Coordinates of C-alpha atoms and ligand atoms in Angstrom, one line a residue:
M1 CA 42.6 93.4 -8.3
T2 CA 44.5 90.8 -6.6
V3 CA 48.3 90.8 -6.6
L4 CA 49.8 87.5 -6.3
L5 CA 52.9 88.4 -7.1
D6 CA 55.3 91.7 -7.8
E7 CA 59.3 91.5 -6.8
R8 CA 62.5 93.0 -8.3
V9 CA 64.4 90.1 -9.2
P10 CA 68.8 90.7 -9.5
R11 CA 70.1 90.4 -13.3
T12 CA 72.2 86.8 -13.6
L13 CA 74.8 88.6 -15.6
D14 CA 75.5 91.9 -13.7
R15 CA 75.8 89.9 -10.4
L16 CA 78.1 87.5 -12.2
V17 CA 80.4 90.4 -13.9
Q18 CA 80.2 92.0 -10.1
Q19 CA 81.3 88.4 -8.4
L20 CA 83.7 87.8 -10.7
Q21 CA 85.5 90.9 -10.5
D22 CA 86.7 89.8 -7.1
D23 CA 90.9 89.2 -6.5
A24 CA 89.8 85.5 -6.1
F25 CA 88.7 84.9 -9.8
R26 CA 91.7 86.6 -11.3
G27 CA 93.7 84.0 -14.0
A28 CA 90.4 82.3 -14.1
R29 CA 89.0 80.6 -17.0
V30 CA 85.1 81.2 -17.1
E31 CA 82.3 79.6 -19.1
A32 CA 78.8 81.0 -18.2
W33 CA 75.6 79.9 -20.0
L34 CA 73.2 83.0 -19.5
F35 CA 69.8 83.9 -21.1
E36 CA 71.2 87.3 -22.9
G37 CA 72.1 88.4 -26.1
A38 CA 75.1 88.2 -27.4
T39 CA 75.6 92.2 -27.4
R40 CA 75.8 92.3 -24.0
R41 CA 77.8 89.1 -23.0
R42 CA 80.4 90.2 -25.7
A43 CA 80.2 94.2 -23.8
A44 CA 80.5 91.8 -20.2
E45 CA 83.6 89.3 -21.7
Q46 CA 85.2 92.5 -22.0
Q47 CA 84.4 94.2 -18.9
L48 CA 86.2 91.0 -17.1
A49 CA 88.8 90.8 -19.7
A50 CA 90.0 94.6 -18.2
V51 CA 90.5 92.8 -14.7
G52 CA 92.3 89.9 -15.9
V53 CA 89.6 87.0 -15.8
R54 CA 89.0 85.3 -19.4
A55 CA 86.0 85.0 -19.6
R56 CA 83.1 83.2 -22.1
L57 CA 79.5 83.8 -22.1
R58 CA 77.4 81.6 -24.3
S59 CA 73.7 81.8 -24.8
A60 CA 71.5 79.1 -22.2
Y61 CA 69.0 78.9 -25.3
K62 CA 69.7 77.0 -28.4
P63 CA 73.3 76.9 -27.9
L64 CA 74.4 75.1 -31.2
V65 CA 72.9 77.9 -33.1
H66 CA 74.6 80.3 -31.5
F67 CA 77.6 78.6 -32.2
F68 CA 77.1 78.7 -35.1
L69 CA 76.2 82.5 -35.3
E70 CA 78.7 83.4 -32.9
D71 CA 81.3 81.3 -33.1
V72 CA 81.7 80.2 -36.9
D73 CA 82.8 81.7 -40.0
V74 CA 80.0 79.7 -41.8
A75 CA 80.8 81.5 -45.4
D76 CA 83.8 78.9 -46.2
L77 CA 82.0 75.8 -44.8
R78 CA 81.4 72.5 -47.3
R79 CA 80.5 70.7 -45.1
A80 CA 79.0 70.3 -41.3
T81 CA 78.5 66.8 -39.3
I82 CA 76.9 67.1 -35.8
R83 CA 76.3 64.5 -33.5
Y84 CA 73.8 65.6 -31.2
P85 CA 72.9 64.0 -27.0
V86 CA 70.6 61.5 -27.6
C87 CA 69.2 60.9 -23.4
E88 CA 66.4 59.1 -21.7
A89 CA 65.3 61.9 -20.3
A90 CA 64.3 63.7 -23.1
D91 CA 62.9 63.1 -26.7
R92 CA 64.8 61.0 -28.9
K93 CA 65.3 64.1 -31.5
R94 CA 65.0 66.5 -29.2
F95 CA 68.5 68.1 -29.6
R96 CA 68.4 67.8 -33.2
I97 CA 65.1 69.9 -33.2
E98 CA 66.7 72.1 -30.7
S99 CA 69.6 73.2 -33.4
Y100 CA 66.4 74.4 -36.5
P101 CA 67.3 75.9 -38.5
L102 CA 70.7 75.2 -38.9
A103 CA 69.8 73.0 -41.8
A104 CA 68.9 75.8 -43.7
L105 CA 70.6 78.7 -42.5
L106 CA 74.0 76.6 -43.6
V107 CA 73.5 78.5 -47.3
G108 CA 75.8 76.0 -49.4
A109 CA 76.8 73.5 -46.8
E110 CA 75.7 69.8 -46.6
T111 CA 74.5 68.8 -43.2
Q112 CA 74.0 66.1 -41.2
F113 CA 72.8 65.1 -38.0
L114 CA 73.2 62.1 -36.2
P115 CA 72.6 60.8 -32.8
G116 CA 75.4 60.9 -30.8
S117 CA 76.2 59.8 -26.8
P118 CA 74.0 60.6 -23.8
A119 CA 76.3 63.4 -22.8
L120 CA 74.7 67.0 -22.9
S121 CA 76.9 68.6 -25.8
Y122 CA 77.1 68.1 -29.7
H123 CA 79.7 67.2 -31.3
V124 CA 80.3 69.2 -34.1
D125 CA 83.0 68.0 -37.1
L126 CA 83.4 71.0 -40.0
E127 CA 85.0 70.7 -42.9
Y128 CA 85.7 73.5 -45.1
Q129 CA 85.8 74.4 -49.2
D130 CA 89.8 74.1 -48.8
R131 CA 89.5 70.8 -47.7
H132 CA 90.8 71.6 -43.5
T133 CA 88.6 70.5 -41.1
A134 CA 87.6 71.7 -37.7
A135 CA 85.9 69.7 -34.2
H136 CA 84.2 71.4 -31.5
E137 CA 82.4 69.9 -28.0
V138 CA 79.4 72.8 -28.4
A139 CA 77.7 72.2 -24.6
A140 CA 73.7 71.9 -24.2
P141 CA 73.4 72.5 -20.5
N142 CA 69.8 71.0 -19.1
R143 CA 68.8 70.1 -15.5
I144 CA 65.7 68.4 -14.6
R145 CA 63.0 70.1 -13.5
E146 CA 59.7 69.5 -11.7
D147 CA 56.5 71.3 -13.3
P148 CA 54.0 71.7 -10.7
L149 CA 52.0 68.7 -12.5
G150 CA 55.2 66.5 -10.9
R151 CA 56.3 65.9 -14.7
H152 CA 60.4 65.9 -14.8
T153 CA 61.3 67.4 -18.0
L154 CA 64.7 68.2 -19.0
S155 CA 65.5 71.4 -19.8
P156 CA 68.0 74.2 -20.6
S157 CA 69.5 75.5 -18.3
G158 CA 72.3 79.1 -17.1
W159 CA 75.3 77.4 -16.1
L160 CA 78.7 78.3 -14.6
K161 CA 82.3 77.1 -14.7
V162 CA 85.1 78.5 -13.4
A163 CA 88.7 76.8 -13.2
G164 CA 92.0 78.2 -12.6
S165 CA 91.6 80.4 -10.8
R166 CA 94.8 82.2 -8.6
G167 CA 93.6 83.3 -5.5
G168 CA 92.8 79.3 -4.6
L169 CA 89.4 79.2 -5.2
R170 CA 87.9 75.5 -6.0
D171 CA 87.3 74.7 -10.0
V172 CA 83.2 75.1 -10.3
D173 CA 81.0 73.1 -12.4
Q174 CA 77.2 73.7 -11.7
P175 CA 73.6 74.8 -12.8
L176 CA 73.3 78.6 -11.8
E177 CA 69.8 79.9 -11.6
T178 CA 69.3 82.7 -14.2
E179 CA 67.1 85.3 -13.8
F180 CA 65.3 84.4 -16.6
E181 CA 64.5 81.1 -14.8
A182 CA 63.9 82.6 -11.7
I183 CA 61.0 84.8 -12.6
F184 CA 59.6 81.7 -14.8
R185 CA 59.9 79.7 -11.2
K186 CA 58.3 82.5 -9.1
I187 CA 54.7 83.1 -12.0
V188 CA 54.4 79.3 -11.6
G189 CA 55.3 78.6 -8.2
A190 CA 52.7 81.7 -7.4
V191 CA 49.4 80.7 -9.5
H192 CA 50.1 77.1 -8.5
A193 CA 49.2 78.1 -4.5
H194 CA 46.7 80.2 -4.5
P195 CA 43.7 79.3 -3.2
W196 CA 41.5 79.3 -6.0
G197 CA 38.6 77.7 -4.9
A198 CA 36.5 75.7 -6.8
A199 CA 34.0 77.2 -9.4
E200 CA 35.5 78.3 -12.8
P201 CA 36.3 80.6 -14.1
Y202 CA 38.7 81.7 -11.1
F203 CA 39.2 85.3 -12.8
E204 CA 38.6 88.1 -15.7
Q205 CA 42.4 87.6 -16.5
L206 CA 45.4 86.7 -14.8
V207 CA 48.0 89.6 -16.0
V208 CA 51.9 88.2 -15.5
R209 CA 54.0 90.8 -16.8
A210 CA 58.0 89.6 -17.0
D211 CA 60.4 92.6 -17.6
I212 CA 63.6 90.7 -19.1
P213 CA 66.4 91.3 -20.7
A214 CA 66.1 91.2 -24.7
A215 CA 67.6 88.8 -26.4
E216 CA 66.3 88.2 -30.1
W217 CA 68.0 87.2 -33.4
R218 CA 66.2 87.5 -36.4
L219 CA 67.7 84.8 -38.4
P220 CA 68.0 85.1 -42.0
Y221 CA 65.4 82.3 -42.8
A222 CA 61.9 82.4 -43.7
E223 CA 60.9 84.2 -39.8
E224 CA 62.6 82.6 -38.0
C225 CA 63.8 84.2 -34.5
L226 CA 65.6 82.9 -31.3
S227 CA 63.9 84.7 -29.3
T228 CA 63.6 84.2 -25.1
G229 CA 61.0 86.1 -24.7
E230 CA 58.7 84.8 -26.8
A231 CA 59.3 81.5 -25.8
L232 CA 58.7 82.8 -22.1
H233 CA 55.5 84.3 -23.1
E234 CA 54.2 80.6 -24.6
D235 CA 56.0 78.6 -21.6
V236 CA 54.0 80.8 -19.1
Y237 CA 50.7 80.6 -20.9
F238 CA 50.5 76.6 -21.7
S239 CA 52.9 76.3 -17.9
L240 CA 50.1 78.3 -16.2
L241 CA 47.0 76.9 -18.1
E242 CA 48.3 73.3 -17.1
A243 CA 48.8 74.6 -13.6
L244 CA 45.1 75.8 -13.7
K245 CA 43.5 72.6 -15.5
H246 CA 45.4 70.4 -12.3
H247 CA 44.2 72.4 -10.0
A248 CA 40.5 71.7 -11.7
G249 CA 41.7 67.8 -11.4
R250 CA 41.1 68.2 -15.3
P251 CA 44.1 66.2 -17.6
A252 CA 46.5 68.6 -19.0
D253 CA 45.0 67.9 -22.3
D254 CA 42.2 68.8 -22.1
R255 CA 40.7 71.6 -24.0
T256 CA 37.5 72.4 -21.6
A257 CA 38.9 73.7 -18.4
R258 CA 37.7 77.4 -18.0
P259 CA 40.0 79.0 -15.8
G260 CA 39.5 82.6 -17.5
Q261 CA 42.1 84.5 -20.1
I262 CA 45.8 84.6 -19.3
V263 CA 47.5 87.1 -20.6
P264 CA 51.2 87.0 -20.7
D265 CA 52.7 91.0 -20.7
I266 CA 56.8 89.8 -21.5
R267 CA 58.7 93.7 -22.1
Y268 CA 62.1 94.2 -22.3
T269 CA 64.5 95.9 -19.8
G270 CA 68.5 97.0 -19.8
G271 CA 67.3 97.6 -16.3
E272 CA 66.6 95.0 -13.3
P273 CA 64.2 92.8 -13.9
R274 CA 60.7 92.3 -12.6
V275 CA 57.4 90.3 -12.4
R276 CA 54.3 90.8 -11.5
V277 CA 51.3 88.5 -11.4
A278 CA 47.6 90.0 -10.7
V279 CA 44.0 88.8 -11.5
E280 CA 42.3 91.8 -12.7
S281 CA 39.1 92.9 -14.2
F282 CA 39.3 92.3 -18.4
D283 CA 40.8 95.3 -20.6
T284 CA 38.8 95.1 -23.2
A285 CA 40.4 98.3 -25.4
E286 CA 41.1 97.8 -29.2
P287 CA 43.7 99.0 -30.7
S288 CA 42.5 101.1 -33.6
Q289 CA 44.1 100.1 -37.3
P290 CA 43.1 101.5 -40.5
A291 CA 41.5 98.9 -42.9
A292 CA 43.4 96.7 -45.7
P293 CA 42.2 95.8 -49.1
L294 CA 41.1 92.4 -48.6
D295 CA 42.9 90.7 -51.5
E296 CA 46.0 92.5 -50.5
A297 CA 46.6 92.2 -46.9
V298 CA 49.3 92.1 -45.2
G299 CA 48.2 91.3 -42.3
P300 CA 45.4 90.8 -39.8
L301 CA 42.3 92.6 -40.1
S302 CA 41.0 94.6 -37.6
L303 CA 37.8 93.7 -35.7
G304 CA 36.1 96.7 -37.3
Q305 CA 37.0 95.5 -40.4
V306 CA 36.1 92.0 -40.8
Y307 CA 32.4 93.2 -39.1
E308 CA 32.3 95.5 -42.0
E309 CA 33.3 93.0 -44.8
L310 CA 30.3 90.7 -43.4
S311 CA 27.7 93.2 -43.9
A312 CA 28.7 93.7 -47.0
L313 CA 28.5 90.4 -48.6
G314 CA 24.7 90.5 -47.7
G315 CA 22.5 87.6 -46.9
R316 CA 21.0 86.6 -43.6
P317 CA 23.2 87.3 -40.6
F318 CA 23.5 86.0 -37.6
S319 CA 25.8 85.6 -34.3
A320 CA 26.5 84.9 -30.5
I321 CA 27.7 87.1 -27.8
S322 CA 31.2 85.7 -26.3
R323 CA 32.2 86.2 -22.7
Q324 CA 33.3 89.8 -23.2
G325 CA 30.0 90.7 -25.2
R326 CA 31.3 90.4 -28.8
A327 CA 29.7 89.0 -31.7
A328 CA 30.7 86.6 -33.1
A329 CA 29.1 87.1 -36.7
G330 CA 28.1 85.1 -39.3
I331 CA 25.7 85.5 -42.6
Y332 CA 24.0 83.1 -44.6
R333 CA 22.9 82.3 -47.8
A334 CA 20.7 80.1 -49.5
G335 CA 21.4 78.5 -52.7
A336 CA 20.3 75.2 -54.9
R337 CA 23.7 74.1 -54.8
P338 CA 25.1 71.6 -51.9
A339 CA 25.7 73.5 -48.7
I340 CA 29.0 74.6 -47.1
V341 CA 29.6 76.3 -43.6
V342 CA 33.1 77.6 -43.4
T343 CA 34.8 79.2 -39.8
A344 CA 37.6 80.8 -39.3
G345 CA 39.7 82.3 -36.1
Q346 CA 38.6 80.1 -33.7
H347 CA 41.8 79.9 -32.6
A348 CA 42.5 83.9 -32.8
N349 CA 46.1 84.0 -33.1
E350 CA 45.9 82.0 -36.9
T351 CA 45.0 85.5 -38.8
S352 CA 45.0 84.4 -42.3
G353 CA 41.7 82.4 -42.5
V354 CA 39.6 85.0 -41.3
V355 CA 40.7 86.5 -44.6
G356 CA 40.9 83.5 -46.4
A357 CA 37.0 82.7 -45.6
L358 CA 36.3 86.8 -46.3
R359 CA 37.5 86.5 -49.6
A360 CA 35.9 82.8 -50.5
A361 CA 32.7 84.1 -49.1
R362 CA 33.1 87.6 -51.2
R363 CA 33.2 84.9 -54.7
L364 CA 30.9 82.0 -53.1
A365 CA 28.1 85.6 -52.7
A366 CA 29.2 85.9 -56.6
T367 CA 28.5 82.9 -57.7
P368 CA 25.0 81.8 -59.0
D369 CA 23.3 79.1 -56.7
A370 CA 25.9 79.0 -54.1
H371 CA 25.1 77.9 -50.4
F372 CA 26.8 78.7 -47.6
A373 CA 27.4 80.2 -44.5
V374 CA 30.3 81.8 -43.1
I375 CA 31.7 83.1 -40.1
P376 CA 35.2 84.4 -40.4
V377 CA 36.2 85.3 -36.6
E378 CA 34.6 82.5 -34.6
N379 CA 36.9 83.6 -31.5
P380 CA 36.2 87.2 -31.0
D381 CA 37.6 87.5 -27.3
G382 CA 40.9 85.7 -28.5
Y383 CA 41.1 88.1 -31.4
A384 CA 41.0 91.1 -29.7
L385 CA 43.5 90.2 -27.3
H386 CA 45.4 89.1 -30.6
R387 CA 45.7 92.6 -32.0
R388 CA 46.0 94.1 -28.4
L389 CA 48.9 91.6 -27.9
C390 CA 50.6 92.6 -31.4
M391 CA 50.9 96.8 -30.7
T392 CA 53.6 95.2 -28.2
H393 CA 55.1 92.3 -30.1
P394 CA 53.9 91.6 -33.4
R395 CA 56.4 89.1 -34.1
Y396 CA 55.1 86.6 -30.9
M397 CA 53.2 83.8 -31.9
H398 CA 50.9 84.3 -29.0
H399 CA 49.2 81.3 -28.3
A400 CA 47.0 83.4 -25.2
A401 CA 44.8 84.7 -27.7
R402 CA 44.3 81.0 -29.3
Y403 CA 41.6 80.3 -26.4
T404 CA 38.5 82.1 -25.1
A405 CA 37.9 84.2 -22.9
F406 CA 36.6 81.9 -20.8
G407 CA 40.1 80.1 -21.6
D408 CA 38.7 76.7 -23.4
D409 CA 38.5 76.1 -27.0
L410 CA 35.0 76.8 -28.1
Q411 CA 35.0 73.9 -30.1
S412 CA 35.5 71.3 -27.3
R413 CA 31.9 73.1 -25.8
S414 CA 29.6 70.0 -25.9
T415 CA 26.4 71.3 -24.3
E416 CA 24.7 75.0 -23.9
P417 CA 24.8 77.8 -23.2
W418 CA 27.2 77.9 -26.3
H419 CA 28.3 81.3 -26.2
E420 CA 30.2 82.4 -29.0
K421 CA 30.0 78.4 -30.7
G422 CA 26.1 79.6 -30.9
A423 CA 27.2 80.7 -34.1
R424 CA 28.3 77.5 -35.4
V425 CA 25.8 75.8 -34.2
E426 CA 23.1 78.2 -35.9
G427 CA 25.6 78.0 -39.2
Q428 CA 25.4 74.4 -39.5
R429 CA 21.9 74.4 -38.4
L430 CA 20.8 76.5 -41.5
G431 CA 22.0 75.2 -44.5
G432 CA 22.3 71.7 -43.2
A433 CA 25.6 71.4 -44.2
A434 CA 27.1 68.3 -45.2
L435 CA 30.8 70.0 -45.7
H436 CA 32.2 71.9 -43.1
I437 CA 35.0 74.0 -44.0
N438 CA 37.6 74.9 -40.2
L439 CA 40.3 77.1 -41.5
H440 CA 43.2 77.4 -39.1
G441 CA 47.0 78.1 -38.3
Y442 CA 50.3 77.4 -36.9
P443 CA 53.4 78.8 -35.9
S444 CA 55.0 80.1 -39.0
H445 CA 58.2 79.8 -37.0
E446 CA 59.8 77.3 -34.3
W447 CA 57.6 76.7 -31.6
T448 CA 59.7 76.2 -28.1
R449 CA 58.9 75.9 -24.3
P450 CA 62.4 76.5 -22.7
L451 CA 61.6 76.0 -18.9
T452 CA 59.6 72.6 -19.1
G453 CA 61.3 70.1 -21.3
Y454 CA 61.5 72.8 -24.7
L455 CA 58.8 70.7 -26.9
P456 CA 55.9 72.5 -26.7
H457 CA 53.8 69.8 -24.3
G458 CA 50.7 68.0 -26.4
F459 CA 51.9 69.7 -29.7
D460 CA 55.5 68.6 -30.1
S461 CA 54.4 67.9 -33.6
W462 CA 53.5 71.2 -34.9
T463 CA 57.4 72.8 -33.0
I464 CA 59.4 73.3 -36.4
P465 CA 56.8 74.8 -39.7
M466 CA 56.3 72.0 -42.1
G467 CA 54.5 73.9 -44.7
F468 CA 50.5 74.8 -45.8
F469 CA 49.1 71.4 -44.1
L470 CA 45.6 70.0 -45.0
I471 CA 43.6 67.5 -42.5
V472 CA 39.9 65.7 -43.4
R473 CA 38.0 63.5 -40.8
H474 CA 34.9 62.3 -42.3
H475 CA 32.1 59.9 -41.4
R476 CA 32.4 55.9 -42.0
A477 CA 30.4 55.8 -45.0
W478 CA 32.3 59.3 -46.6
A479 CA 35.2 57.9 -47.0
D480 CA 35.0 57.9 -51.2
R481 CA 33.8 61.7 -51.2
A482 CA 36.9 62.4 -48.7
A483 CA 39.5 60.8 -51.1
D484 CA 38.6 62.4 -53.9
L485 CA 38.0 66.4 -51.7
V486 CA 41.6 65.6 -50.6
A487 CA 43.5 64.9 -54.3
R488 CA 41.9 67.4 -56.1
V489 CA 41.8 69.9 -53.8
T490 CA 45.3 69.5 -53.7
E491 CA 45.2 69.2 -57.3
R492 CA 43.4 72.7 -57.5
L493 CA 46.4 74.4 -55.1
A494 CA 49.4 73.2 -57.1
C495 CA 48.1 75.9 -59.3
I496 CA 49.9 78.0 -57.1
P497 CA 53.8 78.4 -57.7
E498 CA 54.1 80.4 -54.8
L499 CA 52.6 77.8 -52.7
V500 CA 54.6 75.3 -54.5
A501 CA 58.0 76.7 -54.2
F502 CA 56.8 77.4 -49.8
N503 CA 55.8 74.6 -49.0
R504 CA 58.9 72.4 -50.7
A505 CA 61.2 74.5 -48.7
Q506 CA 59.5 74.2 -45.3
L507 CA 59.1 70.6 -45.8
A508 CA 63.2 70.2 -46.8
S509 CA 64.7 72.2 -43.6
Y510 CA 61.4 70.2 -41.5
R511 CA 63.0 66.4 -43.0
A512 CA 66.1 67.3 -42.0
H513 CA 65.4 68.4 -38.1
T514 CA 63.0 65.6 -37.3
G515 CA 63.3 63.3 -39.9
E516 CA 60.5 62.0 -42.4
L517 CA 56.6 63.3 -42.0
P518 CA 54.5 61.3 -41.2
V519 CA 51.6 61.6 -43.6
P520 CA 51.4 61.4 -46.9
I521 CA 51.6 64.1 -49.2
Y522 CA 49.5 65.1 -52.1
H523 CA 50.7 67.6 -54.6
D524 CA 53.2 68.8 -52.3
V525 CA 50.6 69.3 -49.4
P526 CA 50.6 67.1 -46.5
C527 CA 47.4 65.6 -45.4
R528 CA 46.1 63.8 -43.1
V529 CA 42.8 61.9 -43.6
S530 CA 41.1 60.1 -40.7
E531 CA 37.5 58.2 -40.3
D532 CA 35.8 60.2 -37.0
D533 CA 31.9 59.8 -35.9
R534 CA 32.0 62.6 -34.0
S535 CA 31.3 65.9 -35.7
P536 CA 28.0 67.3 -36.7
T537 CA 28.8 67.3 -40.3
P538 CA 29.9 63.8 -41.9
L539 CA 33.2 65.6 -43.5
V540 CA 35.0 68.3 -42.3
L541 CA 37.9 70.0 -44.2
V542 CA 40.8 72.2 -41.4
T543 CA 43.4 73.6 -43.1
E544 CA 46.6 74.6 -40.7
F545 CA 48.9 77.4 -42.6
P546 CA 51.9 78.1 -41.1
D547 CA 50.3 81.7 -40.7
E548 CA 51.3 83.1 -37.3
T549 CA 53.9 86.2 -37.1
A550 CA 53.6 85.7 -40.9
Y551 CA 53.2 89.7 -43.5
G552 CA 53.7 90.7 -46.4
D553 CA 53.9 88.9 -49.2
L554 CA 53.7 85.3 -46.3
F555 CA 50.2 86.6 -45.2
V556 CA 48.7 87.3 -49.0
L557 CA 50.1 83.8 -49.8
A558 CA 48.2 82.1 -47.0
H559 CA 44.6 83.7 -47.6
T560 CA 45.2 82.9 -51.0
A561 CA 45.7 79.6 -50.6
Q562 CA 42.9 79.8 -47.5
M563 CA 40.2 81.4 -50.1
Q564 CA 41.3 79.0 -53.2
T565 CA 41.4 75.9 -51.0
V566 CA 37.3 77.0 -49.7
L567 CA 36.7 77.5 -53.4
A568 CA 37.8 74.1 -54.8
A569 CA 36.1 72.2 -52.1
E570 CA 33.2 74.0 -52.6
E571 CA 32.8 73.1 -56.6
I572 CA 34.2 69.3 -55.0
H573 CA 32.0 69.0 -52.9
A574 CA 29.1 70.0 -55.5
S575 CA 30.2 68.0 -58.0
H576 CA 29.1 65.1 -55.7
G577 CA 26.3 66.2 -55.3
A578 CA 23.2 66.1 -52.1
Ligands
ZN1 ZN1 43.8 75.9 -34.9

């Protein structure tokens, strides 16, 4: 084991409270923005009031949403007009997206977002049922940070304002580096500075443990939760992946880099924050988990159950072995109908496709002449990591489990040795399928990177959920069949009323915060169709259900939509003939 960093980091809130109790601050008005939960901020305000300091401690993360949660009585609100900052250093829609999901939270009120000035504050006009009005300026403290790749990003920042002290202090209005920001800076700095050498992979796993103050607020809308811990997990994972790609001389959006497995381990502490970064051997432990009835599964299956369900299907088994020695397992059944290949779990934190693939395969196995190969978990190492990470945080999206234990996206592998991708190659070879149905998911709630520009770099269009979504890629000669597939699959999906209602609600809140969706919508399902001759199969249908962190009824809806897509596509493909 090599320890790159192991430090305690003072908690900013504690330091601030201690500092402000000095006589010099008596009578002062203090405003500070911190990455702390509301309960702790209110308690600190009271502690300061007792010594004559008027302090208002605000959230540096999503300050506008916190303003509405903490400062506005929304019960009698009739209309909210929000002018959001538009400045050169950030995407035009950045601050409108950061105010998500306000449009859905302000039930019964009309919410309007308008582009405002470059100043980093929201101007909020409120009108109540009794026609009285109120206007507020809500600061959004941000500063430009340079990341190890040399990119400059405008990112949320701690801030301190002090005015009117009777102790003769000068007024203060400046950034305040919080423990949340310091921990991130230290992690990225330590990994950037380490001599990794030239040969990938650099490690088995790089474990990043951060103990931070808890700041979680579950919102009364869909799966939304304001969580600085989850946001830190995401930013640490992607920033380190980018830093290690940079080290290898690869572009930031490259998916073939193989640094090893990066594992952020975020914990909440009431005490002193701490950060530790270490290179370790693989942890291949798998938590035990009871089996669930497949059709009614309310959460991800265990890997053991996946293997059992698969072998119960019959057919000819095949598999390929991952870096950690797990099987990417599939079965193949020959039949007279045109062949299809069904895969899921390429990105292993997208778990509804796994259930959907198995449910569809059960039905296909009982269909005379159906001809198919199915691989329900293509990335078993990522899947095992996801099961492990969910033991601590079941409602984090855990993109650290997205790629393989090498750190790459298995789909991007274009040469042997294939490792786990060998299962897909074999599944495609066995039946010579012309249609590949590739089941995916994406976050069911907002995905942010608050320390590197807020919007997730390279994934900006997936920040806010937009319902169950289809992507079709086809070879040039297959354009007509692709168009027919989209029209008829979505027609079938429209027979699931819960799916239609779900998609309409998600698309409405998506539009409120980002404007029109830039893809056509068929039967309430957005579909992106494009010509692409690179795939070995001439027709590829990718599903995208916002399933990351979905449980219960939503998870059942997710795998039902995945299953119905496979069954509809198989039938339509069969109707096209060989
Ligand atoms: Zn995916």
